[in-house]
CSV table of C-alpha atoms in Angstrom, one decimal:
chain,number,residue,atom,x,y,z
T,1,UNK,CA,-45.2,7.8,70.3
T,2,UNK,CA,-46.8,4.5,68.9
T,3,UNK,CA,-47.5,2.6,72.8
T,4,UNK,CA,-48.0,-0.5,70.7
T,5,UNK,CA,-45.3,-0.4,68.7
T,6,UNK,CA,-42.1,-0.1,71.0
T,7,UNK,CA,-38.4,-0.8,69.7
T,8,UNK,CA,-36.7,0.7,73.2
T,9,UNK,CA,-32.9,0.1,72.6
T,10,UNK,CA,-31.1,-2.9,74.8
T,11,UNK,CA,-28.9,-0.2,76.9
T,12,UNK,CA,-32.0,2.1,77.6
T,13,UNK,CA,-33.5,-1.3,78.5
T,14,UNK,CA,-30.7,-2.4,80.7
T,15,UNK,CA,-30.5,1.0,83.2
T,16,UNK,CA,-34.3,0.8,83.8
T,17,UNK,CA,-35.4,-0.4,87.2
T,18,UNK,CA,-36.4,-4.1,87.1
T,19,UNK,CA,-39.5,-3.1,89.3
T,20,UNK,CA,-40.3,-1.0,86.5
T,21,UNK,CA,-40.1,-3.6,83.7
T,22,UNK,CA,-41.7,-6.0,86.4
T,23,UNK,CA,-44.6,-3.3,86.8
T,24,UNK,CA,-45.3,-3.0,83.2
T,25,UNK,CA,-44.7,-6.8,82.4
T,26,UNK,CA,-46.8,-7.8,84.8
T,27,UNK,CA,-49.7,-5.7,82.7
T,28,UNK,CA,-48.9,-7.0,79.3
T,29,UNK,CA,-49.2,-10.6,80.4
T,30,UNK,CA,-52.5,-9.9,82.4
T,31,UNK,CA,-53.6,-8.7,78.6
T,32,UNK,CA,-52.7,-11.3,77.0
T,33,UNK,CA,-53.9,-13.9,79.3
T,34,UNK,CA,-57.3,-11.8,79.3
T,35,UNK,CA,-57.2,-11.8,75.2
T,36,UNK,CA,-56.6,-15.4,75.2
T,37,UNK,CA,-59.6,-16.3,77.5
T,38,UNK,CA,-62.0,-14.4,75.5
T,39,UNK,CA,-60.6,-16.1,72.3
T,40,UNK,CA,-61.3,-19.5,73.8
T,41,UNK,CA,-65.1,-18.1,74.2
T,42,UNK,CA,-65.1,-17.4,78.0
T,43,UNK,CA,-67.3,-14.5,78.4
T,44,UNK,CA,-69.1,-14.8,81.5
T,45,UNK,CA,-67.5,-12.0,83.7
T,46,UNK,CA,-67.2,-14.5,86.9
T,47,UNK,CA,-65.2,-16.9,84.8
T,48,UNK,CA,-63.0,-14.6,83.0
T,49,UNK,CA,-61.9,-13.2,86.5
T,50,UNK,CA,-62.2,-16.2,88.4
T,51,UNK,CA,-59.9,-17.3,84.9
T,52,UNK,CA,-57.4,-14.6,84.5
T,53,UNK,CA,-56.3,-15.0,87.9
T,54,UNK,CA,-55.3,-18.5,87.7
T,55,UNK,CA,-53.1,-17.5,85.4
T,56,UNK,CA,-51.4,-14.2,86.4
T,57,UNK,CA,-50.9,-15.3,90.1
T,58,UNK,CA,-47.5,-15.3,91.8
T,59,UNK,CA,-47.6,-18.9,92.4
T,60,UNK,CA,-48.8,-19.5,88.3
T,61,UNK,CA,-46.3,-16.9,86.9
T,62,UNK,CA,-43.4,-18.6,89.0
T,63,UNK,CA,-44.5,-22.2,87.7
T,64,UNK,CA,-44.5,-21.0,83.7
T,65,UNK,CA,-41.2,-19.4,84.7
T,66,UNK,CA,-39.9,-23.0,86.0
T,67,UNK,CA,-41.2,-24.2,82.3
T,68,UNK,CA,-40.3,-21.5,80.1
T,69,UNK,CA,-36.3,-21.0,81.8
T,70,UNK,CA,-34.7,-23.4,79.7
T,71,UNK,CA,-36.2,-22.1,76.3
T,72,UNK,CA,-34.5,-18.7,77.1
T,73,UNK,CA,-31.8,-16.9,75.9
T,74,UNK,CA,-28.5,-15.9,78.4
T,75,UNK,CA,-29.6,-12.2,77.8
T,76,UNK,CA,-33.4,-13.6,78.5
T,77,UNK,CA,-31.9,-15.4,82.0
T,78,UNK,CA,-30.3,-12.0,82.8
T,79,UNK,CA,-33.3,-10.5,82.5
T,80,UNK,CA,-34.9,-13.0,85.2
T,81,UNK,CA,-32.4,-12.9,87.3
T,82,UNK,CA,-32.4,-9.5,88.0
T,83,UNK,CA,-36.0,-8.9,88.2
T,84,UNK,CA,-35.6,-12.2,90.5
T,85,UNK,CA,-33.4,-10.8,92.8
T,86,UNK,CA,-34.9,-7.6,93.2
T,87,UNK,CA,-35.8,-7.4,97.3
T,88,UNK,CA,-39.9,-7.7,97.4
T,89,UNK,CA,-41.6,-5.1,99.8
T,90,UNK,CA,-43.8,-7.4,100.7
T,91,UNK,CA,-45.4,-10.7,99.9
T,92,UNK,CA,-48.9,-11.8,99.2
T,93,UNK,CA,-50.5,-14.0,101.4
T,94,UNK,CA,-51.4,-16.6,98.5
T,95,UNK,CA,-47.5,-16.9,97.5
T,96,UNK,CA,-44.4,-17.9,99.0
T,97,UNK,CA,-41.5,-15.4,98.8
T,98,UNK,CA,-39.6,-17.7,96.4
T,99,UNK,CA,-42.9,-17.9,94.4
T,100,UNK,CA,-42.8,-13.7,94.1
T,101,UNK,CA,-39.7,-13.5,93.6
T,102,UNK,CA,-40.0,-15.5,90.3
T,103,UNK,CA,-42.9,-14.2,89.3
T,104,UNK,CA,-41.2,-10.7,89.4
T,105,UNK,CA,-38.3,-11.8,87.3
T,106,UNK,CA,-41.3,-13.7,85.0
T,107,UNK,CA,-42.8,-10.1,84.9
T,108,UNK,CA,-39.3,-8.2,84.4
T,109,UNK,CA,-38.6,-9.9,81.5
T,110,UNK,CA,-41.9,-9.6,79.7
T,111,UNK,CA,-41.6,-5.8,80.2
T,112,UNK,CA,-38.4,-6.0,78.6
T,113,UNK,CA,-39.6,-8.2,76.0
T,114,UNK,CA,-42.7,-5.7,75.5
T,115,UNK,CA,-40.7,-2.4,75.5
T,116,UNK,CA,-38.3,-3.8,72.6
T,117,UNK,CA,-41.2,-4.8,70.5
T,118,UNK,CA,-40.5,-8.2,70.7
T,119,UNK,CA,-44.2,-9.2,70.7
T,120,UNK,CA,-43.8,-12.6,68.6
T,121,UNK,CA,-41.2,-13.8,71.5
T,122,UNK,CA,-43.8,-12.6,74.0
């Protein structure tokens, strides 16, 4: 199996667990944000971390989600929604539970969008 390539079918898609698209979401966006930096010439190791978390934070991930809602489909919002309302185990200390609960939506749907092989909406 190509794990770059994905075209996972919508109704595979929509019986997965949203933790589990929120899981692997949450990784792809981490790689792209870590691609992006070292694009923009950020290569000292304390920056790039100091960086990339900016960026893929609960609080961050819930404000791009604030900005990037109304650009998304209804099937897109679904997708949010439910990872959104998935009941968090716990929250980190740096975000509020509204502010995880986002980002986990924000996550869920970039899994979904990953494991379609919808990289140019990504």
């Amino acid at each position: 199996m190509d794990y770059f390539h994905l075209s996972m079918d919508r109704e595979t898609l929509l019986n997965m667990s949203s933790l589990g698209l929120a899981h692997l979401g949450d990784s792809v966006y981490e790689v792209m944000v870590r691609s992006w930096l070292c694009l923009q010439g950020k290569t000292r190791p304390k920056d790039l971390h100091r960086t990339t978390v900016a960026y893929v934070s609960a609080p961050a991930q819930a404000a791009a989600m604030e900005r990037l809602l109304p650009l998304l489909s209804e099937e897109e919002q679904d997708v949010y929604r439910r990872g959104r309302n998935t009941a968090p185990h716990s929250v980190p200390k740096a975000a509020t539970r509204s502010q995880y609960q986002s980002a986990t939506g924000f996550e869920a749907l970039w899994g979904w969008l990953y494991l379609q092989g919808r990289t140019q909406r990504l």
